[in-house]
């Protein structure tokens, strides 16, 4: 019975696809779905995609895992330009025998010979892939190269490392992954990579700088490869040398990338303008799929997806033969290669020649509708929308369509909850919900992210998928930590710690040093939060221990940005420990950590972070001044606050400006007790008044009151120095105003502080023979 019903669904789905009309009554579909136990995902489905779910629910999905991988395997000496460069390995797409060798080429060869994994990064047309090809060829005999050619639906995934002769005939093995950003997040890619790395295969990859290195992808690549081999732009004298030696004409506007000399972009732009309307529509459709992430590999697209999108996007009816003729015409005009079931387009043409560009959220929503019955395309769309959205001004909209695509794709796999695809989609959902939580409905979206990661972990087990298991546990830990700032703080922080510790069962220092450091850094942050609730000393020390473990990997030389981030957190945590024990030593450690941060975080390159670090450094020096070298440390605190205020202006960073001005006032006030009393007190008063431009009673009553207290204590010092009348009255009025605010708000700590200051003021005046006149 079950088998017959499965065949019925398969036939009905095919009939629907062929006729483009929904011919099955909804009641029958619901009955069938109920019979097979196909259920809605664990999340509440947004109303705007319920109709999409209904459409896709009529499909039956086999428990297969698409997007597996194919390889080309050759000895390095036998590689051809087309093997590595694809279309760019052909003369008509700009290939020349000429090669301009630079220092980074020699660096890459050195790394491969030493068996060190490497990623080559640079702008489009900078020569990344050509550098890899030339490096491999220069290795000569003794190297066997595996090229990750494409991923494609296969019944049996090929994730194996090729067997090679041992002994005298043994060869060193290299895996090449061009544009690795296109593979990150694909099903089983982490397992493929682990298989090769575990078998001591050297991995060489390329990736463009810019958006492709941003967000999740950039983090993953940094985790895998560490410091990249970077290809800089050509200098003017180098460009002149290439023009002369290669006998080429420079483009009208040269962007510094060597590929611009060889790929005929200008000629193709002219040729593109001469195409017919339908030819342009075909190329625009391909371009939109390219930027939407719906491809097999770089520049390679399934014919059926191209044709489907072209027809639905342009609302045209066209037979396959007629569409094929359009592709043949475009092939004749050298815009694409076409054969079998694949269409291939030079990536530079997609980026620079063909109109289209990055899809908007509305474009993604339209593509979701068009590929409603293609879970593989939906997976790609969801992944790509999420990647684009991370740093986009329309982040909310991109994350919503990413979630929509993944939820619809998930429906296709909901009856196969032990399938890796189901888990991959759940993991991607978790990432998108986490990002959306930064913008709206924070608690709800974080809970959805946690639910998605939990679903993924039902499939991605420690035993079967250790790398992905660790990544998902780490993501889960971050979500729990973020949720802890909203509700159930202690419980959620402890869950975050457990998740990070689970990740560390895989992410060992020796085997996965970069991932180990990332997780230890996150674990440190979780312990910091827990220290605010319970066992302050022990949890603060645990946080410091975790940060120091991360710094075993995150060195200044290898990972300067990550080093700075962890050092900053370490400094802040030492500051907190200084409030509990060994104050002097821990403040010195905090200062040392902040000094480490400032080796990387400069005013010019990272102004906002620079200002934050300088403010933290000032706080440490201010606190240390209470113990030793008072004048010198206060001067250092003042200098640090001054550096912070180069960035923290009242116009751009209003709250930070007020915070630092208040801190600066405190430092000047303390320094006034030692030297240049009048001048430093005037400076203190001036900075407090600057802070009060922001800290108004209406918007920040607590900070307003605290700053009034600080200002009042400054006037007390002037009273002590003998300037009684005016300063006594100023101090008294400031303390009375602050006391009134704190009484209204019921803040006992500050009520006592204000009352104590009034008492001190009156005592001083009484000693000078002047009655305060009471309150």
XYZ file of C-alpha atoms in Angstrom:
775
model
C 0.000 0.000 0.000
C 2.760 2.453 1.017
C 4.773 1.740 -2.125
C 1.726 2.265 -4.390
C 0.915 5.546 -2.691
C 4.532 6.694 -3.093
C 4.361 5.987 -6.821
C 1.064 7.846 -7.017
C 2.617 10.938 -5.408
C 5.616 10.747 -7.712
C 3.426 10.534 -10.802
C 1.120 13.281 -9.598
C 4.074 15.557 -8.940
C 5.498 14.945 -12.403
C 2.096 15.600 -13.981
C 1.819 18.848 -12.043
C 5.305 19.936 -13.104
C 4.640 19.184 -16.763
C 1.275 20.980 -16.870
C 2.065 23.857 -14.500
C -1.344 23.640 -12.813
C -2.300 22.326 -9.442
C -4.573 19.414 -10.361
C -4.796 17.670 -7.026
C -7.526 18.651 -4.587
C -6.109 20.116 -1.343
C -8.123 17.722 0.799
C -6.579 14.739 -0.963
C -3.084 16.200 -0.503
C -3.658 16.680 3.214
C -4.863 13.093 3.516
C -1.758 11.822 1.731
C 0.546 13.944 3.875
C -1.143 12.716 7.037
C -0.828 9.120 5.837
C 2.933 9.520 5.408
C 3.463 11.566 8.536
C 4.878 14.582 6.711
C 4.748 17.377 9.260
C 5.380 21.099 9.487
C 8.829 21.977 10.961
C 9.114 22.592 14.678
C 8.847 26.363 14.255
C 5.750 28.496 13.890
C 5.497 29.125 10.157
C 5.162 32.796 9.118
C 1.881 33.492 7.340
C 3.603 34.810 4.236
C 5.030 31.379 3.382
C 2.139 29.092 4.305
C 1.027 29.052 0.661
C 4.547 28.056 -0.368
C 4.489 25.179 2.080
C 1.167 23.965 0.675
C 2.585 23.880 -2.845
C 5.694 21.937 -1.956
C 3.905 19.529 0.401
C 2.589 17.472 -2.516
C 6.089 16.286 -3.386
C 7.646 13.017 -2.354
C 11.375 13.251 -1.649
C 13.725 10.309 -1.779
C 16.192 10.010 1.055
C 19.173 10.948 -1.052
C 21.809 13.577 -0.351
C 22.325 15.984 -3.265
C 25.248 18.325 -3.851
C 28.019 15.774 -3.618
C 31.361 16.216 -5.229
C 33.280 15.278 -8.351
C 37.015 15.463 -8.845
C 39.701 15.715 -11.479
C 42.846 13.837 -10.469
C 46.182 14.358 -12.242
C 49.883 14.579 -11.602
C 50.945 18.199 -11.210
C 53.183 17.990 -14.292
C 50.235 16.870 -16.452
C 47.839 19.669 -15.503
C 46.477 21.803 -18.329
C 45.329 25.424 -18.010
C 41.703 24.340 -18.547
C 41.952 21.796 -15.715
C 42.544 24.549 -13.183
C 41.356 27.756 -14.848
C 38.254 26.463 -16.619
C 37.125 28.832 -19.364
C 40.001 31.169 -18.593
C 42.341 28.416 -19.646
C 41.195 28.917 -23.243
C 42.792 31.449 -25.555
C 39.531 33.077 -26.574
C 38.801 33.843 -22.928
C 42.147 35.541 -22.405
C 44.682 32.799 -21.604
C 48.309 33.486 -22.562
C 51.436 31.501 -21.815
C 52.955 34.621 -20.287
C 53.026 34.682 -16.477
C 54.259 37.486 -14.262
C 55.766 35.890 -11.160
C 55.696 37.805 -7.879
C 56.635 37.158 -4.239
C 53.291 35.628 -3.301
C 53.849 32.927 -5.964
C 57.039 31.878 -4.217
C 55.289 31.986 -0.832
C 52.577 29.624 -2.108
C 55.114 27.185 -3.581
C 56.999 27.220 -0.265
C 53.832 26.419 1.711
C 52.873 23.541 -0.577
C 56.377 22.047 -0.394
C 56.201 22.281 3.406
C 52.791 20.578 3.396
C 51.003 23.613 4.826
C 47.402 24.361 3.838
C 46.985 27.716 2.105
C 44.261 30.032 0.860
C 45.027 32.575 -1.864
C 42.896 35.726 -1.665
C 42.588 38.761 -3.889
C 40.195 40.879 -5.905
C 38.362 39.620 -8.988
C 40.868 39.179 -11.864
C 43.828 39.522 -9.498
C 45.251 36.194 -10.692
C 44.422 33.888 -7.779
C 43.657 30.745 -9.764
C 46.461 31.379 -12.255
C 48.874 31.648 -9.327
C 47.716 28.266 -8.031
C 48.093 26.704 -11.496
C 51.615 28.052 -11.978
C 52.618 27.043 -8.459
C 51.428 23.474 -9.058
C 53.203 23.258 -12.404
C 56.432 24.510 -10.863
C 56.370 21.666 -8.324
C 57.155 19.195 -11.082
C 57.133 15.441 -10.583
C 56.243 13.957 -7.236
C 52.936 15.755 -6.667
C 49.474 14.316 -7.271
C 46.740 16.943 -7.567
C 43.039 16.498 -6.878
C 40.875 19.318 -8.213
C 37.433 19.764 -6.661
C 35.602 20.076 -9.957
C 31.946 20.418 -9.014
C 29.221 19.201 -6.718
C 26.320 17.409 -8.291
C 23.432 15.134 -7.258
C 24.808 11.591 -6.986
C 23.418 8.381 -5.557
C 26.752 7.636 -3.882
C 28.821 10.596 -2.731
C 32.509 10.507 -3.553
C 34.192 11.771 -0.415
C 37.200 9.464 -0.563
C 40.835 10.432 -0.732
C 42.561 8.852 -3.750
C 44.899 5.954 -3.031
C 48.445 6.517 -4.282
C 51.581 4.371 -4.505
C 53.724 4.155 -1.382
C 57.456 3.787 -0.919
C 59.762 4.998 -3.684
C 56.833 5.903 -5.941
C 54.940 7.819 -3.239
C 53.741 11.266 -4.219
C 52.766 14.245 -2.158
C 49.083 14.998 -2.519
C 47.390 18.358 -2.986
C 43.670 19.181 -3.026
C 42.743 22.345 -4.946
C 39.462 24.164 -4.235
C 38.920 27.207 -6.426
C 36.504 29.773 -4.980
C 36.061 27.821 -1.783
C 33.435 30.309 -0.587
C 31.038 28.610 -3.019
C 31.440 25.312 -1.144
C 31.296 26.463 2.496
C 27.976 25.357 3.964
C 27.256 22.780 1.249
C 26.139 19.350 2.480
C 29.024 17.132 3.567
C 31.684 19.638 2.519
C 33.118 19.676 6.034
C 33.385 15.874 5.948
C 35.075 15.952 2.559
C 37.628 18.457 3.810
C 38.225 16.496 6.998
C 38.824 13.292 5.024
C 41.548 14.976 2.988
C 43.136 16.822 5.894
C 43.119 13.721 8.091
C 44.954 11.894 5.323
C 47.717 14.529 5.248
C 46.630 16.023 1.944
C 47.721 19.652 1.542
C 44.706 21.845 0.770
C 45.113 24.891 -1.493
C 42.077 27.153 -1.977
C 41.193 30.521 -3.462
C 38.659 33.162 -2.458
C 37.879 36.695 -3.535
C 38.311 39.504 -1.039
C 35.257 41.597 -0.253
C 31.773 40.164 0.406
C 32.894 36.580 -0.270
C 35.240 36.802 2.729
C 32.671 38.419 5.012
C 30.607 37.003 7.834
C 30.198 33.272 8.315
C 32.261 32.317 5.237
C 35.165 34.526 6.252
C 35.128 33.060 9.757
C 35.127 29.516 8.408
C 38.018 30.224 6.022
C 40.056 31.913 8.725
C 39.346 28.904 10.889
C 40.545 26.475 8.220
C 43.573 28.230 6.764
C 44.739 30.978 9.057
C 46.788 33.769 7.481
C 46.102 33.930 3.724
C 48.442 34.391 0.780
C 47.286 37.804 -0.417
C 47.570 39.070 -3.983
C 47.962 42.856 -4.017
C 47.092 45.162 -6.876
C 49.819 45.780 -9.434
C 51.910 48.875 -8.914
C 52.275 51.275 -11.810
C 55.806 50.136 -12.718
C 54.716 46.475 -12.518
C 51.753 47.155 -14.798
C 54.068 48.810 -17.339
C 56.314 45.757 -17.229
C 53.394 43.383 -17.875
C 52.149 45.464 -20.820
C 55.604 45.396 -22.366
C 56.475 41.737 -21.744
C 53.042 40.277 -22.556
C 52.496 42.584 -25.536
C 48.979 43.558 -24.421
C 47.008 46.771 -24.448
C 46.054 48.186 -21.041
C 42.317 48.690 -20.471
C 40.933 52.227 -20.489
C 40.521 52.218 -16.712
C 42.992 49.884 -15.010
C 41.996 48.713 -11.514
C 45.353 47.182 -10.597
C 44.298 43.561 -11.243
C 46.452 41.716 -13.739
C 43.561 39.776 -15.298
C 42.202 43.031 -16.686
C 45.018 42.938 -19.258
C 44.002 39.569 -20.658
C 40.215 39.114 -20.409
C 38.523 41.166 -23.164
C 35.968 42.924 -20.948
C 35.773 46.113 -23.026
C 35.146 44.201 -26.265
C 32.540 41.994 -24.597
C 30.687 45.028 -23.210
C 30.369 46.371 -26.750
C 29.269 42.965 -28.015
C 26.741 42.667 -25.177
C 25.144 45.926 -26.259
C 24.561 44.437 -29.718
C 22.689 41.355 -28.483
C 18.982 40.841 -29.080
C 16.504 41.399 -26.263
C 15.987 37.678 -25.702
C 19.720 36.946 -25.704
C 20.188 39.597 -23.032
C 17.303 38.128 -21.047
C 18.985 34.723 -21.055
C 22.265 36.182 -19.824
C 20.480 38.292 -17.209
C 18.721 35.172 -15.953
C 22.062 33.386 -15.643
C 23.534 36.425 -13.924
C 20.739 36.484 -11.354
C 21.245 32.771 -10.629
C 24.971 33.436 -10.279
C 24.530 36.150 -7.657
C 21.708 34.182 -6.023
C 24.032 31.212 -5.434
C 22.037 28.832 -7.645
C 24.860 27.114 -9.541
C 26.745 23.849 -9.645
C 30.161 25.470 -9.404
C 31.706 28.788 -10.335
C 30.039 29.904 -13.567
C 28.374 26.525 -14.200
C 24.567 26.248 -14.191
C 22.131 23.360 -14.777
C 20.262 23.921 -18.030
C 16.874 23.185 -16.483
C 17.323 25.850 -13.791
C 18.410 28.457 -16.346
C 15.450 27.695 -18.596
C 12.971 27.606 -15.700
C 14.096 30.935 -14.319
C 14.225 32.568 -17.769
C 10.668 31.459 -18.579
C 9.093 32.329 -15.230
C 10.948 35.598 -14.779
C 10.033 36.891 -18.234
C 6.609 35.215 -18.419
C 7.378 33.639 -21.802
C 6.472 30.299 -23.328
C 9.392 28.722 -25.137
C 10.150 25.169 -26.222
C 13.396 23.538 -25.174
C 14.668 23.444 -28.757
C 14.051 27.161 -29.220
C 15.810 27.922 -25.932
C 18.724 25.715 -26.950
C 19.052 27.758 -30.156
C 19.373 30.925 -28.071
C 22.178 29.301 -26.091
C 23.923 28.175 -29.281
C 23.816 31.759 -30.594
C 25.334 33.041 -27.368
C 28.000 30.343 -27.582
C 28.831 31.462 -31.118
C 29.235 35.009 -29.789
C 31.592 33.674 -27.078
C 29.433 34.583 -24.090
C 29.068 31.034 -22.834
C 29.859 27.370 -23.333
C 26.976 24.968 -23.668
C 26.873 21.203 -23.702
C 24.887 18.375 -22.226
C 22.801 19.664 -19.355
C 25.135 22.456 -18.295
C 25.694 26.103 -19.225
C 29.023 27.727 -18.396
C 29.745 31.474 -18.358
C 33.023 33.262 -17.639
C 32.695 34.690 -14.133
C 34.240 38.030 -15.115
C 31.473 38.471 -17.704
C 28.867 37.854 -15.010
C 30.523 40.379 -12.727
C 31.535 43.073 -15.194
C 29.663 42.732 -18.503
C 26.163 41.295 -18.050
C 23.520 43.476 -16.437
C 21.936 42.325 -13.198
C 24.037 42.237 -10.080
C 23.292 41.265 -6.513
C 19.661 40.156 -6.001
C 17.442 42.244 -3.750
C 15.294 40.546 -1.108
C 12.419 40.888 -3.568
C 14.463 39.044 -6.210
C 15.089 36.236 -3.729
C 11.390 36.056 -2.859
C 10.601 35.737 -6.577
C 13.214 33.009 -7.034
C 11.794 31.096 -4.077
C 8.424 31.080 -5.847
C 9.987 30.001 -9.125
C 11.979 27.154 -7.552
C 9.260 26.203 -5.097
C 9.560 22.507 -6.020
C 13.354 22.371 -6.122
C 14.714 21.925 -2.572
C 18.334 22.005 -3.794
C 17.844 25.442 -5.367
C 15.950 26.605 -2.280
C 18.860 25.491 -0.098
C 21.255 27.532 -2.259
C 18.969 30.575 -2.200
C 18.585 30.436 1.567
C 22.326 30.131 2.107
C 23.171 32.976 -0.275
C 20.484 35.370 1.011
C 21.831 34.849 4.515
C 25.401 35.536 3.406
C 24.458 38.758 1.600
C 22.326 39.945 4.482
C 24.935 39.761 7.227
C 26.484 43.148 6.412
C 23.717 44.646 4.270
C 21.636 47.644 5.240
C 18.547 45.519 4.458
C 19.678 42.732 6.745
C 16.183 42.169 8.149
C 14.680 41.521 4.704
C 17.524 39.269 3.541
C 17.330 37.171 6.706
C 13.575 36.813 6.348
C 13.814 35.498 2.782
C 16.705 33.255 3.826
C 14.455 31.783 6.523
C 11.581 31.455 4.050
C 13.734 29.552 1.545
C 15.083 27.223 4.209
C 11.659 26.524 5.718
C 10.220 25.595 2.328
C 13.270 23.442 1.519
C 12.979 21.868 4.938
C 9.468 20.699 4.157
C 10.857 18.472 1.421
C 13.075 16.716 3.958
C 10.741 16.705 6.953
C 9.920 13.015 6.571
C 13.628 12.172 6.518
C 14.768 13.734 9.749
C 17.832 11.524 9.894
C 19.026 12.938 6.587
C 22.084 15.197 6.461
C 20.279 17.658 4.192
C 17.585 18.138 6.817
C 20.288 18.883 9.391
C 22.170 21.266 7.089
C 19.027 23.277 6.450
C 18.259 23.379 10.178
C 21.788 24.650 10.849
C 21.401 27.363 8.204
C 18.056 28.297 9.748
C 19.765 28.648 13.094
C 22.335 31.042 11.645
C 19.665 33.171 9.938
C 17.429 33.291 13.022
C 20.457 34.303 15.107
C 21.236 37.162 12.733
C 17.596 38.267 12.609
C 17.567 38.300 16.411
C 20.052 41.175 16.276
C 17.372 43.302 14.606
C 13.931 42.240 15.814
C 12.067 39.964 18.223
C 15.354 39.060 19.874
C 14.134 36.476 22.359
C 11.749 34.754 19.940
C 14.291 34.500 17.140
C 17.045 33.283 19.449
C 14.709 30.549 20.687
C 14.010 29.578 17.074
C 17.739 29.497 16.382
C 18.281 27.259 19.404
C 15.453 25.005 18.257
C 16.958 24.743 14.780
C 20.422 23.890 16.111
C 18.822 21.311 18.388
C 17.078 19.680 15.414
C 20.351 19.647 13.466
C 22.134 17.950 16.363
C 19.669 15.049 16.237
C 21.378 14.119 12.963
C 24.802 15.700 13.274
C 26.215 13.497 16.003
C 29.657 13.558 17.545
C 30.390 10.105 16.159
C 29.232 10.579 12.542
C 29.845 14.266 11.804
C 32.343 15.512 14.402
C 33.375 18.738 12.643
C 29.846 19.911 11.890
C 28.800 18.755 15.361
C 31.394 21.050 16.915
C 30.412 23.988 14.689
C 26.731 23.582 15.537
C 27.442 23.233 19.253
C 29.526 26.401 19.126
C 26.699 28.252 17.344
C 24.251 26.885 19.901
C 26.431 28.169 22.709
C 26.521 31.670 21.225
C 22.715 31.703 20.909
C 22.212 30.543 24.486
C 24.603 33.214 25.709
C 22.732 35.914 23.782
C 19.409 34.650 25.117
C 20.793 34.790 28.645
C 20.900 38.585 28.396
C 17.098 38.564 28.076
C 15.770 35.757 30.265
C 16.726 32.850 32.511
C 20.247 34.224 32.710
C 21.942 31.594 34.836
C 20.224 28.650 33.141
C 20.975 29.833 29.607
C 24.580 30.799 30.363
C 25.187 27.332 31.801
C 23.681 25.826 28.656
C 26.013 27.992 26.588
C 29.003 26.740 28.559
C 27.931 23.115 28.096
C 27.555 23.650 24.346
C 31.019 25.221 24.005
C 32.533 22.422 26.070
C 30.844 19.885 23.781
C 32.452 21.629 20.818
C 35.828 21.324 22.536
C 35.430 17.541 22.569
C 36.234 17.831 18.871
C 38.091 21.111 18.605
C 41.381 20.051 20.185
C 44.363 22.404 20.237
C 46.571 19.997 18.322
C 44.027 18.953 15.665
C 41.921 22.066 15.113
C 43.890 24.947 16.634
C 41.938 27.803 15.033
C 38.539 26.319 15.884
C 39.868 25.563 19.367
C 40.775 29.212 19.848
C 37.403 30.425 18.554
C 35.502 28.190 20.965
C 37.739 29.050 23.920
C 37.151 32.729 23.185
C 33.387 32.161 23.218
C 33.651 30.050 26.358
C 35.511 32.878 28.067
C 32.671 35.256 27.258
C 30.136 32.846 28.721
C 32.092 32.500 31.964
C 32.302 36.296 32.218
C 28.511 36.500 32.080
C 28.142 33.718 34.654
C 30.573 35.507 36.982
C 28.071 38.356 37.234
C 25.537 35.966 38.786
C 27.422 33.431 40.856
C 30.917 32.412 41.997
C 32.400 35.675 40.721
C 36.013 34.836 41.529
C 35.985 31.282 40.182
C 34.095 32.078 36.997
C 36.197 35.161 36.286
C 39.312 33.006 36.602
C 37.745 30.397 34.294
C 37.072 33.126 31.750
C 40.697 34.282 31.940
C 41.857 30.694 31.524
C 39.730 30.294 28.404
C 40.988 33.547 26.871
C 44.589 32.548 27.569
C 43.978 29.202 25.882
C 42.658 31.062 22.834
C 45.818 33.197 22.783
C 47.962 30.090 22.394
C 46.698 30.154 18.813
C 45.629 33.754 18.289
C 49.091 35.279 18.171
C 49.939 38.805 17.082
C 51.921 37.478 14.119
C 49.467 34.913 12.766
C 46.026 36.256 13.653
C 46.350 39.939 14.588
C 42.637 40.824 14.499
C 41.565 37.790 16.523
C 44.509 38.390 18.858
C 43.298 41.919 19.502
C 39.725 40.788 20.161
C 40.748 38.199 22.721
C 43.296 40.508 24.356
C 40.606 43.149 24.760
C 38.262 40.693 26.479
C 41.150 39.486 28.628
C 41.913 43.039 29.705
C 38.312 43.731 30.657
C 38.179 40.470 32.631
C 41.423 41.226 34.505
C 39.883 44.578 35.425
C 36.955 42.710 36.966
C 39.224 40.274 38.824
C 41.145 43.246 40.205
C 37.979 44.201 42.112
C 38.082 40.826 43.877
C 41.736 39.982 44.493
C 45.348 40.930 43.758
C 44.234 44.368 42.609
C 47.634 45.754 41.670
C 48.829 42.705 39.754
C 45.551 42.206 37.912
C 45.353 45.852 36.892
C 48.877 45.584 35.508
C 47.786 42.515 33.552
C 44.760 44.394 32.235
C 46.978 47.256 31.069
C 49.347 44.813 29.377
C 46.408 43.218 27.550
C 45.064 46.585 26.346
C 48.560 47.566 25.184
C 48.547 44.344 23.162
C 45.253 45.330 21.559
C 46.665 48.711 20.523
C 49.461 47.013 18.584
C 46.760 46.048 16.115
C 43.830 48.375 16.661
C 45.030 51.767 15.425
C 43.218 55.078 15.225
C 43.461 55.056 11.432
C 42.332 51.492 10.726
C 39.874 50.727 13.553
C 38.783 54.050 15.072
C 35.754 52.792 17.007
C 37.597 49.845 18.576
C 40.591 52.084 19.195
C 38.438 54.483 21.200
C 36.880 51.661 23.234
C 40.283 50.192 24.071
C 41.725 53.576 25.032
C 38.754 54.178 27.346
C 39.284 50.768 28.976
C 43.002 51.499 29.306
C 42.181 54.791 30.979
C 39.951 53.040 33.509
C 42.759 50.606 34.382
C 45.307 53.376 34.867
C 42.803 55.362 36.952
C 42.193 52.385 39.254
C 45.942 51.625 39.489
C 46.577 55.258 40.461
C 44.692 54.591 43.694
C 47.433 52.117 44.665
C 50.743 53.225 43.174
C 52.439 55.971 41.159
C 49.340 58.111 41.536
C 50.335 61.161 39.539
C 51.977 59.207 36.732
C 49.087 56.758 36.340
C 46.493 59.530 36.414
C 48.381 61.313 33.628
C 48.329 58.074 31.621
C 44.597 57.710 32.274
C 44.014 61.282 31.081
C 46.090 60.645 27.966
C 44.122 57.467 27.179
C 40.762 59.227 27.622
C 41.984 62.013 25.374
C 42.817 59.469 22.665
C 39.344 57.961 22.992
C 37.752 61.379 22.544
C 39.459 61.797 19.172
C 36.835 59.344 17.960
C 34.051 59.629 20.528
C 32.627 62.987 19.513
C 29.281 64.268 20.754
C 27.957 64.318 17.183
C 28.847 60.741 16.215
C 29.033 58.733 19.461
C 26.909 60.661 21.924
C 26.690 58.149 24.795
C 30.333 57.066 24.524
C 31.334 60.727 24.465
C 29.540 61.354 27.760
C 30.989 58.213 29.364
C 34.555 59.120 28.497
C 34.086 62.780 29.492
C 32.800 61.636 32.899
C 35.820 59.320 33.278
C 38.155 62.123 32.253
C 36.574 64.414 34.848
C 37.235 61.826 37.556
C 40.908 61.612 36.553
C 41.389 65.393 36.517
C 39.664 65.669 39.905
C 42.016 63.116 41.482
C 45.069 64.696 39.886
C 43.979 68.050 41.325
C 44.553 66.645 44.808
C 48.248 66.260 43.970
C 49.255 69.083 41.643
C 47.973 72.090 39.715
C 44.821 72.065 41.811
C 42.962 74.999 40.356
C 43.738 74.186 36.697
C 42.889 70.505 37.029
C 39.684 71.229 38.935
C 38.611 73.613 36.193
C 39.304 70.892 33.642
C 37.305 68.397 35.716
C 34.347 70.771 35.956
C 34.519 71.385 32.204
C 34.443 67.662 31.368
C 31.544 66.950 33.736
C 29.580 69.754 32.111
C 30.339 68.206 28.699
C 28.952 64.899 29.953
C 25.790 66.676 31.155
C 25.119 67.854 27.605
C 24.206 64.232 26.966
C 23.207 62.974 30.417
C 19.987 64.962 30.774
C 17.505 64.337 33.564
C 14.777 63.437 31.045
C 16.768 60.787 29.123
C 19.383 59.479 31.571
C 18.248 60.324 35.117
C 20.667 57.933 36.858
C 23.743 59.089 34.920
C 22.553 62.665 35.305
C 22.452 62.217 39.064
C 25.843 60.456 39.225
C 27.510 63.177 37.167
C 25.947 65.825 39.413
C 27.484 63.990 42.403
C 30.894 63.937 40.676
C 30.633 67.612 39.882
C 29.634 68.358 43.484
C 32.693 66.550 44.885
C 34.860 68.728 42.645
C 33.422 71.836 44.246
C 34.090 70.297 47.691
C 37.814 70.304 46.888
C 37.585 73.993 46.024
C 35.805 74.584 49.349
C 38.654 72.754 51.119
C 41.138 75.031 49.384
C 39.454 78.052 50.968
C 37.150 79.351 48.205
C 34.080 78.990 50.396
C 31.044 81.059 49.485
C 30.344 80.370 45.820
C 31.694 76.812 45.764
C 29.912 75.770 48.965
C 26.566 76.792 47.507
C 27.312 75.102 44.153
C 28.270 71.816 45.839
C 25.268 71.930 48.165
C 22.792 72.491 45.314
C 24.329 69.712 43.211
C 24.144 67.188 46.076
C 20.556 68.159 46.926
C 19.488 67.752 43.281
C 21.194 64.356 43.016
C 19.655 63.230 46.339
C 16.179 64.165 45.157
C 16.632 62.146 41.937
C 17.891 59.040 43.743
C 15.075 59.214 46.318
C 12.499 59.350 43.514
C 14.108 56.309 41.905
C 14.649 54.484 45.198
C 18.363 53.763 44.600
C 19.665 53.225 48.148
C 23.360 53.094 47.227
C 23.333 56.550 45.652
C 21.007 58.034 48.282
C 23.614 57.192 50.935
C 26.376 58.576 48.741
C 24.596 61.910 48.287
C 23.771 62.137 52.001
C 27.411 61.378 52.924
C 28.655 64.118 50.597
C 26.266 66.635 52.142
C 27.512 65.599 55.589
C 31.135 66.008 54.521
C 30.392 69.424 53.042
C 28.695 70.583 56.235
C 31.535 69.241 58.363
C 34.102 71.181 56.341
C 32.099 74.340 56.651
C 31.570 73.902 60.399
C 35.305 73.425 60.861
C 35.819 76.707 59.032
C 33.317 78.398 61.364
C 30.523 78.665 58.797
C 27.163 77.030 59.436
C 25.646 75.196 56.557
C 22.132 76.296 57.491
C 20.849 72.687 57.263
C 19.125 71.094 54.321
